[in-house]
Amino acid sequence: MQDKAAYTPPSMWLAVLALSLATFMQVLDSTIANVALPTIAGNLGVSADQGTWVITSFAVCNAIALPLTGWFTRRFGQLKLFIGSVVMFTLTSFLCGFAHSMTELIIFRALQGFFAGPMFPMCQTLLLVIFPPLKRSMALALLSMVTVVAPIVGPITGGWITDNYSWPWIFYINVPIGIFAAIVVWTQMRAREETTSHVPIDYIGIAMLVMGVGLLQVVLDKGNDLDWFASTQIIIMTVISVISLVSFVIWELGERHPIVNLRLFKDRNFAIGTLSLTLGYAAFFAINIILPQWLQTQMGYTAIWAGLAAAPMGVLPLMMTPIIGRYANKVDLRILASLSFLTMGASCLIRAQFNTDVDFRTIAEVQLFMGIGVAFFFMPITTIVLSNLNGAEIAEGSGLATFFRVLGGSFASSLTTWIWSRREVFHHANLTESVSAYNPAAVDYIDKMGGASQQHMALIDKTIEQQAYMMSTIDYFWILGWGFMALIVVIWFTRPPFSRSGAPGAPAAGH
């Protein structure tokens, strides 16, 4: 079963615009609600802790849907799956804005997350279909730009809409975009022929996938709130998740019609490329978590200013995308990926030199520099991941790789907060030991303040806390910096050629 390899729509760039807008909308929605959570929880009369289920419900169902993309594609076809996902995502977005209670909002967010799952892999697959072979690297570069810019724009847009209008509008803005994207993509690509197959439904595989991935995502989202394995609830969910996932892998490898094609990992480029994509994206995601969090909680930045400090990261990818897309197939993609890891790793090591006197300009300049690495990240690695896949395997591989990328982001989100807070406690304890009557420098400092009054000791503790968080932030950037450097070694275990004739991103035969 294979779809026709290539198809030229009546208007190439109109189709590309619609596909990109749909994907931008979906990626944007994964972050846009974060800054509005306190407002949403307050308006719907629930606690902040209950409000976080707005994020968790979306993440859980999105993680479940992604590995199922390959099966959905075989059953319904690429175009119908994409259009159906966009339409249902748009409808559930409207229902999220229309929700009158937290229960309704969580249900609609869960559905929205599920229908969002196939959108990115299908957009990637359809872009590879409509671009001619020599320009397919341009398609992947374009998609990587969308993937980078949307998470940066999300929190800033969400904060602005919430402050100036009301929180339902962070969901309502999806409606016109979704309608436009669905109509345009359908009219531009409906003439393309697709072959589908009615394979038996692997109900046992689906059940184990839902149980394993769903509980794993809940553990990652709620672990910090429940103090991880000090919580019986977390322990039970982790045990059930691990058993379900191990059983799922064993079952799928022996199933004649698996719901998820795990055999793709037999391919060296797919396995190592997916590992590099997952770990690289996890580290990239961690930067986007820890930097704004540190700026807002310790450096006195508002959410908008923290967003503006992080935003320069998206400038160079926007400018460099056409160049990378045009010339990437003339260079060994492992060199481009290594350049990406080297630049992002260097940016982390530069941040590890920061102190509490660092200014906005310095932070923004390092973000701008990191943009070089971001520009070279997604397109080369995605091309490596898909280089040996053909036909229906492209959608399956894209869905699987995207699933692991998203899962890597979830792990990064949980571990970042946990490591950051634990290292702060460690440094706070060490610094506090120095404030004693036996330390002449500490005694002299307290005397200059006017004595050891309760107010002065509170100020000293606040200073120690700020410095402890600064030291914890430095520790984490050291970890991320050397982690990126290690990935340079990993990516060289992939094997060229990465541009076979017929493979995604491949030049035509003879080139």
PDB file of N, CA, C and O in Angstrom, residues 9-63:
ATOM      1  N   PRO A   9      -0.119  20.690  -6.265  1.00  0.00           N
ATOM      2  CA  PRO A   9      -1.424  21.341  -6.145  1.00  0.00           C
ATOM      3  C   PRO A   9      -1.532  22.509  -7.116  1.00  0.00           C
ATOM      4  O   PRO A   9      -0.514  23.009  -7.624  1.00  0.00           O
ATOM      5  N   PRO A  10      -2.757  22.978  -7.401  1.00  0.00           N
ATOM      6  CA  PRO A  10      -2.938  24.112  -8.316  1.00  0.00           C
ATOM      7  C   PRO A  10      -2.118  25.330  -7.892  1.00  0.00           C
ATOM      8  O   PRO A  10      -1.549  26.026  -8.733  1.00  0.00           O
ATOM      9  N   SER A  11      -2.080  25.606  -6.594  1.00  0.00           N
ATOM     10  CA  SER A  11      -1.262  26.710  -6.082  1.00  0.00           C
ATOM     11  C   SER A  11      -0.371  26.168  -4.972  1.00  0.00           C
ATOM     12  O   SER A  11      -0.822  25.967  -3.847  1.00  0.00           O
ATOM     13  N   MET A  12       0.898  25.939  -5.314  1.00  0.00           N
ATOM     14  CA  MET A  12       1.838  25.362  -4.362  1.00  0.00           C
ATOM     15  C   MET A  12       1.917  26.176  -3.073  1.00  0.00           C
ATOM     16  O   MET A  12       1.789  25.656  -1.963  1.00  0.00           O
ATOM     17  N   TRP A  13       2.099  27.490  -3.188  1.00  0.00           N
ATOM     18  CA  TRP A  13       2.351  28.304  -2.011  1.00  0.00           C
ATOM     19  C   TRP A  13       1.096  28.546  -1.192  1.00  0.00           C
ATOM     20  O   TRP A  13       1.181  28.760   0.015  1.00  0.00           O
ATOM     21  N   LEU A  14      -0.078  28.497  -1.825  1.00  0.00           N
ATOM     22  CA  LEU A  14      -1.315  28.591  -1.045  1.00  0.00           C
ATOM     23  C   LEU A  14      -1.480  27.340  -0.184  1.00  0.00           C
ATOM     24  O   LEU A  14      -1.859  27.420   0.993  1.00  0.00           O
ATOM     25  N   ALA A  15      -1.159  26.184  -0.762  1.00  0.00           N
ATOM     26  CA  ALA A  15      -1.222  24.930  -0.004  1.00  0.00           C
ATOM     27  C   ALA A  15      -0.212  24.929   1.139  1.00  0.00           C
ATOM     28  O   ALA A  15      -0.516  24.526   2.263  1.00  0.00           O
ATOM     29  N   VAL A  16       0.997  25.414   0.846  1.00  0.00           N
ATOM     30  CA  VAL A  16       2.043  25.479   1.877  1.00  0.00           C
ATOM     31  C   VAL A  16       1.634  26.430   3.005  1.00  0.00           C
ATOM     32  O   VAL A  16       1.828  26.132   4.184  1.00  0.00           O
ATOM     33  N   LEU A  17       1.052  27.573   2.639  1.00  0.00           N
ATOM     34  CA  LEU A  17       0.595  28.543   3.642  1.00  0.00           C
ATOM     35  C   LEU A  17      -0.444  27.918   4.569  1.00  0.00           C
ATOM     36  O   LEU A  17      -0.364  28.052   5.800  1.00  0.00           O
ATOM     37  N   ALA A  18      -1.407  27.230   3.985  1.00  0.00           N
ATOM     38  CA  ALA A  18      -2.476  26.625   4.784  1.00  0.00           C
ATOM     39  C   ALA A  18      -1.937  25.519   5.689  1.00  0.00           C
ATOM     40  O   ALA A  18      -2.310  25.425   6.871  1.00  0.00           O
ATOM     41  N   LEU A  19      -1.063  24.671   5.158  1.00  0.00           N
ATOM     42  CA  LEU A  19      -0.470  23.605   5.966  1.00  0.00           C
ATOM     43  C   LEU A  19       0.349  24.195   7.121  1.00  0.00           C
ATOM     44  O   LEU A  19       0.265  23.732   8.269  1.00  0.00           O
ATOM     45  N   SER A  20       1.126  25.238   6.819  1.00  0.00           N
ATOM     46  CA  SER A  20       1.973  25.863   7.842  1.00  0.00           C
ATOM     47  C   SER A  20       1.137  26.542   8.916  1.00  0.00           C
ATOM     48  O   SER A  20       1.461  26.459  10.113  1.00  0.00           O
ATOM     49  N   LEU A  21       0.059  27.226   8.504  1.00  0.00           N
ATOM     50  CA  LEU A  21      -0.815  27.905   9.466  1.00  0.00           C
ATOM     51  C   LEU A  21      -1.468  26.901  10.413  1.00  0.00           C
ATOM     52  O   LEU A  21      -1.574  27.142  11.622  1.00  0.00           O
ATOM     53  N   ALA A  22      -1.913  25.787   9.867  1.00  0.00           N
ATOM     54  CA  ALA A  22      -2.551  24.757  10.696  1.00  0.00           C
ATOM     55  C   ALA A  22      -1.567  24.220  11.731  1.00  0.00           C
ATOM     56  O   ALA A  22      -1.901  24.058  12.911  1.00  0.00           O
ATOM     57  N   THR A  23      -0.327  23.953  11.296  1.00  0.00           N
ATOM     58  CA  THR A  23       0.678  23.432  12.210  1.00  0.00           C
ATOM     59  C   THR A  23       1.084  24.482  13.232  1.00  0.00           C
ATOM     60  O   THR A  23       1.249  24.180  14.423  1.00  0.00           O
ATOM     61  N   PHE A  24       1.227  25.728  12.772  1.00  0.00           N
ATOM     62  CA  PHE A  24       1.556  26.825  13.684  1.00  0.00           C
ATOM     63  C   PHE A  24       0.489  26.942  14.778  1.00  0.00           C
ATOM     64  O   PHE A  24       0.804  27.091  15.953  1.00  0.00           O
ATOM     65  N   MET A  25      -0.767  26.856  14.370  1.00  0.00           N
ATOM     66  CA  MET A  25      -1.887  26.937  15.315  1.00  0.00           C
ATOM     67  C   MET A  25      -1.799  25.819  16.349  1.00  0.00           C
ATOM     68  O   MET A  25      -1.991  26.052  17.553  1.00  0.00           O
ATOM     69  N   GLN A  26      -1.496  24.605  15.883  1.00  0.00           N
ATOM     70  CA  GLN A  26      -1.461  23.455  16.784  1.00  0.00           C
ATOM     71  C   GLN A  26      -0.288  23.535  17.762  1.00  0.00           C
ATOM     72  O   GLN A  26      -0.445  23.318  18.971  1.00  0.00           O
ATOM     73  N   VAL A  27       0.902  23.892  17.271  1.00  0.00           N
ATOM     74  CA  VAL A  27       2.075  24.005  18.143  1.00  0.00           C
ATOM     75  C   VAL A  27       1.900  25.166  19.116  1.00  0.00           C
ATOM     76  O   VAL A  27       2.245  25.073  20.295  1.00  0.00           O
ATOM     77  N   LEU A  28       1.342  26.270  18.620  1.00  0.00           N
ATOM     78  CA  LEU A  28       1.080  27.445  19.458  1.00  0.00           C
ATOM     79  C   LEU A  28       0.168  27.088  20.625  1.00  0.00           C
ATOM     80  O   LEU A  28       0.378  27.524  21.765  1.00  0.00           O
ATOM     81  N   ASP A  29      -0.817  26.247  20.364  1.00  0.00           N
ATOM     82  CA  ASP A  29      -1.820  25.939  21.381  1.00  0.00           C
ATOM     83  C   ASP A  29      -1.263  25.094  22.514  1.00  0.00           C
ATOM     84  O   ASP A  29      -1.869  25.021  23.583  1.00  0.00           O
ATOM     85  N   SER A  30      -0.117  24.465  22.290  1.00  0.00           N
ATOM     86  CA  SER A  30       0.475  23.658  23.357  1.00  0.00           C
ATOM     87  C   SER A  30       1.105  24.526  24.441  1.00  0.00           C
ATOM     88  O   SER A  30       1.380  24.053  25.541  1.00  0.00           O
ATOM     89  N   THR A  31       1.340  25.829  24.143  1.00  0.00           N
ATOM     90  CA  THR A  31       1.964  26.720  25.131  1.00  0.00           C
ATOM     91  C   THR A  31       1.139  27.957  25.458  1.00  0.00           C
ATOM     92  O   THR A  31       1.354  28.586  26.491  1.00  0.00           O
ATOM     93  N   ILE A  32       0.186  28.304  24.593  1.00  0.00           N
ATOM     94  CA  ILE A  32      -0.516  29.579  24.742  1.00  0.00           C
ATOM     95  C   ILE A  32      -1.351  29.644  26.016  1.00  0.00           C
ATOM     96  O   ILE A  32      -1.546  30.719  26.605  1.00  0.00           O
ATOM     97  N   ALA A  33      -1.843  28.496  26.492  1.00  0.00           N
ATOM     98  CA  ALA A  33      -2.720  28.491  27.672  1.00  0.00           C
ATOM     99  C   ALA A  33      -1.947  28.572  28.987  1.00  0.00           C
ATOM    100  O   ALA A  33      -2.523  28.890  30.031  1.00  0.00           O
ATOM    101  N   ASN A  34      -0.631  28.315  28.933  1.00  0.00           N
ATOM    102  CA  ASN A  34       0.151  28.244  30.171  1.00  0.00           C
ATOM    103  C   ASN A  34       0.076  29.513  31.006  1.00  0.00           C
ATOM    104  O   ASN A  34      -0.147  29.459  32.218  1.00  0.00           O
ATOM    105  N   VAL A  35       0.271  30.667  30.357  1.00  0.00           N
ATOM    106  CA  VAL A  35       0.310  31.925  31.109  1.00  0.00           C
ATOM    107  C   VAL A  35      -1.080  32.356  31.574  1.00  0.00           C
ATOM    108  O   VAL A  35      -1.197  33.202  32.461  1.00  0.00           O
ATOM    109  N   ALA A  36      -2.124  31.790  30.966  1.00  0.00           N
ATOM    110  CA  ALA A  36      -3.490  32.178  31.337  1.00  0.00           C
ATOM    111  C   ALA A  36      -4.074  31.308  32.438  1.00  0.00           C
ATOM    112  O   ALA A  36      -5.203  31.546  32.883  1.00  0.00           O
ATOM    113  N   LEU A  37      -3.314  30.294  32.895  1.00  0.00           N
ATOM    114  CA  LEU A  37      -3.858  29.349  33.884  1.00  0.00           C
ATOM    115  C   LEU A  37      -4.396  30.013  35.150  1.00  0.00           C
ATOM    116  O   LEU A  37      -5.489  29.670  35.606  1.00  0.00           O
ATOM    117  N   PRO A  38      -3.662  30.956  35.775  1.00  0.00           N
ATOM    118  CA  PRO A  38      -4.206  31.587  36.984  1.00  0.00           C
ATOM    119  C   PRO A  38      -5.541  32.290  36.733  1.00  0.00           C
ATOM    120  O   PRO A  38      -6.460  32.202  37.552  1.00  0.00           O
ATOM    121  N   THR A  39      -5.649  32.966  35.580  1.00  0.00           N
ATOM    122  CA  THR A  39      -6.894  33.662  35.238  1.00  0.00           C
ATOM    123  C   THR A  39      -8.022  32.671  35.001  1.00  0.00           C
ATOM    124  O   THR A  39      -9.154  32.865  35.476  1.00  0.00           O
ATOM    125  N   ILE A  40      -7.737  31.599  34.256  1.00  0.00           N
ATOM    126  CA  ILE A  40      -8.753  30.581  33.968  1.00  0.00           C
ATOM    127  C   ILE A  40      -9.248  29.944  35.267  1.00  0.00           C
ATOM    128  O   ILE A  40     -10.452  29.804  35.490  1.00  0.00           O
ATOM    129  N   ALA A  41      -8.310  29.558  36.142  1.00  0.00           N
ATOM    130  CA  ALA A  41      -8.679  28.924  37.410  1.00  0.00           C
ATOM    131  C   ALA A  41      -9.529  29.863  38.263  1.00  0.00           C
ATOM    132  O   ALA A  41     -10.537  29.455  38.856  1.00  0.00           O
ATOM    133  N   GLY A  42      -9.138  31.138  38.301  1.00  0.00           N
ATOM    134  CA  GLY A  42      -9.894  32.113  39.085  1.00  0.00           C
ATOM    135  C   GLY A  42     -11.292  32.336  38.546  1.00  0.00           C
ATOM    136  O   GLY A  42     -12.279  32.355  39.307  1.00  0.00           O
ATOM    137  N   ASN A  43     -11.411  32.464  37.226  1.00  0.00           N
ATOM    138  CA  ASN A  43     -12.723  32.718  36.607  1.00  0.00           C
ATOM    139  C   ASN A  43     -13.669  31.528  36.745  1.00  0.00           C
ATOM    140  O   ASN A  43     -14.888  31.704  36.838  1.00  0.00           O
ATOM    141  N   LEU A  44     -13.112  30.315  36.737  1.00  0.00           N
ATOM    142  CA  LEU A  44     -13.955  29.119  36.825  1.00  0.00           C
ATOM    143  C   LEU A  44     -14.085  28.610  38.262  1.00  0.00           C
ATOM    144  O   LEU A  44     -14.670  27.560  38.508  1.00  0.00           O
ATOM    145  N   GLY A  45     -13.509  29.354  39.196  1.00  0.00           N
ATOM    146  CA  GLY A  45     -13.706  29.054  40.619  1.00  0.00           C
ATOM    147  C   GLY A  45     -13.054  27.784  41.115  1.00  0.00           C
ATOM    148  O   GLY A  45     -13.629  27.056  41.916  1.00  0.00           O
ATOM    149  N   VAL A  46     -11.827  27.503  40.623  1.00  0.00           N
ATOM    150  CA  VAL A  46     -11.103  26.313  41.104  1.00  0.00           C
ATOM    151  C   VAL A  46      -9.712  26.739  41.570  1.00  0.00           C
ATOM    152  O   VAL A  46      -9.265  27.856  41.314  1.00  0.00           O
ATOM    153  N   SER A  47      -9.017  25.826  42.244  1.00  0.00           N
ATOM    154  CA  SER A  47      -7.668  26.130  42.726  1.00  0.00           C
ATOM    155  C   SER A  47      -6.672  26.108  41.563  1.00  0.00           C
ATOM    156  O   SER A  47      -6.955  25.548  40.499  1.00  0.00           O
ATOM    157  N   ALA A  48      -5.503  26.703  41.798  1.00  0.00           N
ATOM    158  CA  ALA A  48      -4.459  26.721  40.769  1.00  0.00           C
ATOM    159  C   ALA A  48      -4.011  25.297  40.421  1.00  0.00           C
ATOM    160  O   ALA A  48      -3.712  24.997  39.264  1.00  0.00           O
ATOM    161  N   ASP A  49      -3.996  24.409  41.435  1.00  0.00           N
ATOM    162  CA  ASP A  49      -3.589  23.021  41.212  1.00  0.00           C
ATOM    163  C   ASP A  49      -4.559  22.305  40.270  1.00  0.00           C
ATOM    164  O   ASP A  49      -4.154  21.561  39.380  1.00  0.00           O
ATOM    165  N   GLN A  50      -5.854  22.548  40.471  1.00  0.00           N
ATOM    166  CA  GLN A  50      -6.851  21.949  39.570  1.00  0.00           C
ATOM    167  C   GLN A  50      -6.729  22.535  38.167  1.00  0.00           C
ATOM    168  O   GLN A  50      -6.957  21.847  37.173  1.00  0.00           O
ATOM    169  N   GLY A  51      -6.348  23.801  38.099  1.00  0.00           N
ATOM    170  CA  GLY A  51      -6.217  24.465  36.805  1.00  0.00           C
ATOM    171  C   GLY A  51      -5.140  23.864  35.924  1.00  0.00           C
ATOM    172  O   GLY A  51      -5.225  23.921  34.694  1.00  0.00           O
ATOM    173  N   THR A  52      -4.115  23.252  36.536  1.00  0.00           N
ATOM    174  CA  THR A  52      -3.032  22.668  35.735  1.00  0.00           C
ATOM    175  C   THR A  52      -3.510  21.489  34.888  1.00  0.00           C
ATOM    176  O   THR A  52      -2.822  21.091  33.937  1.00  0.00           O
ATOM    177  N   TRP A  53      -4.687  20.922  35.216  1.00  0.00           N
ATOM    178  CA  TRP A  53      -5.222  19.834  34.390  1.00  0.00           C
ATOM    179  C   TRP A  53      -5.588  20.311  32.985  1.00  0.00           C
ATOM    180  O   TRP A  53      -5.748  19.508  32.069  1.00  0.00           O
ATOM    181  N   VAL A  54      -5.707  21.626  32.802  1.00  0.00           N
ATOM    182  CA  VAL A  54      -5.927  22.188  31.458  1.00  0.00           C
ATOM    183  C   VAL A  54      -4.732  21.844  30.566  1.00  0.00           C
ATOM    184  O   VAL A  54      -4.893  21.554  29.372  1.00  0.00           O
ATOM    185  N   ILE A  55      -3.532  21.869  31.155  1.00  0.00           N
ATOM    186  CA  ILE A  55      -2.318  21.519  30.419  1.00  0.00           C
ATOM    187  C   ILE A  55      -2.149  20.003  30.349  1.00  0.00           C
ATOM    188  O   ILE A  55      -1.868  19.437  29.288  1.00  0.00           O
ATOM    189  N   THR A  56      -2.337  19.337  31.484  1.00  0.00           N
ATOM    190  CA  THR A  56      -2.105  17.893  31.556  1.00  0.00           C
ATOM    191  C   THR A  56      -3.038  17.113  30.635  1.00  0.00           C
ATOM    192  O   THR A  56      -2.606  16.186  29.938  1.00  0.00           O
ATOM    193  N   SER A  57      -4.316  17.474  30.612  1.00  0.00           N
ATOM    194  CA  SER A  57      -5.284  16.744  29.782  1.00  0.00           C
ATOM    195  C   SER A  57      -4.916  16.833  28.303  1.00  0.00           C
ATOM    196  O   SER A  57      -5.005  15.837  27.567  1.00  0.00           O
ATOM    197  N   PHE A  58      -4.474  18.012  27.862  1.00  0.00           N
ATOM    198  CA  PHE A  58      -4.044  18.194  26.472  1.00  0.00           C
ATOM    199  C   PHE A  58      -2.820  17.324  26.184  1.00  0.00           C
ATOM    200  O   PHE A  58      -2.770  16.608  25.180  1.00  0.00           O
ATOM    201  N   ALA A  59      -1.826  17.362  27.094  1.00  0.00           N
ATOM    202  CA  ALA A  59      -0.571  16.638  26.876  1.00  0.00           C
ATOM    203  C   ALA A  59      -0.784  15.131  26.845  1.00  0.00           C
ATOM    204  O   ALA A  59      -0.192  14.426  26.020  1.00  0.00           O
ATOM    205  N   VAL A  60      -1.630  14.619  27.745  1.00  0.00           N
ATOM    206  CA  VAL A  60      -1.876  13.180  27.818  1.00  0.00           C
ATOM    207  C   VAL A  60      -2.486  12.654  26.523  1.00  0.00           C
ATOM    208  O   VAL A  60      -2.002  11.684  25.923  1.00  0.00           O
ATOM    209  N   CYS A  61      -3.551  13.293  26.076  1.00  0.00           N
ATOM    210  CA  CYS A  61      -4.248  12.809  24.868  1.00  0.00           C
ATOM    211  C   CYS A  61      -3.429  13.047  23.608  1.00  0.00           C
ATOM    212  O   CYS A  61      -3.490  12.259  22.656  1.00  0.00           O
ATOM    213  N   ASN A  62      -2.637  14.114  23.591  1.00  0.00           N
ATOM    214  CA  ASN A  62      -1.749  14.369  22.456  1.00  0.00           C
ATOM    215  C   ASN A  62      -0.697  13.270  22.360  1.00  0.00           C
ATOM    216  O   ASN A  62      -0.405  12.756  21.263  1.00  0.00           O
ATOM    217  N   ALA A  63      -0.135  12.875  23.509  1.00  0.00           N
ATOM    218  CA  ALA A  63       0.885  11.822  23.535  1.00  0.00           C
ATOM    219  C   ALA A  63       0.312  10.474  23.107  1.00  0.00           C
ATOM    220  O   ALA A  63       1.001   9.665  22.487  1.00  0.00           O
TER     221      ALA A  63
END
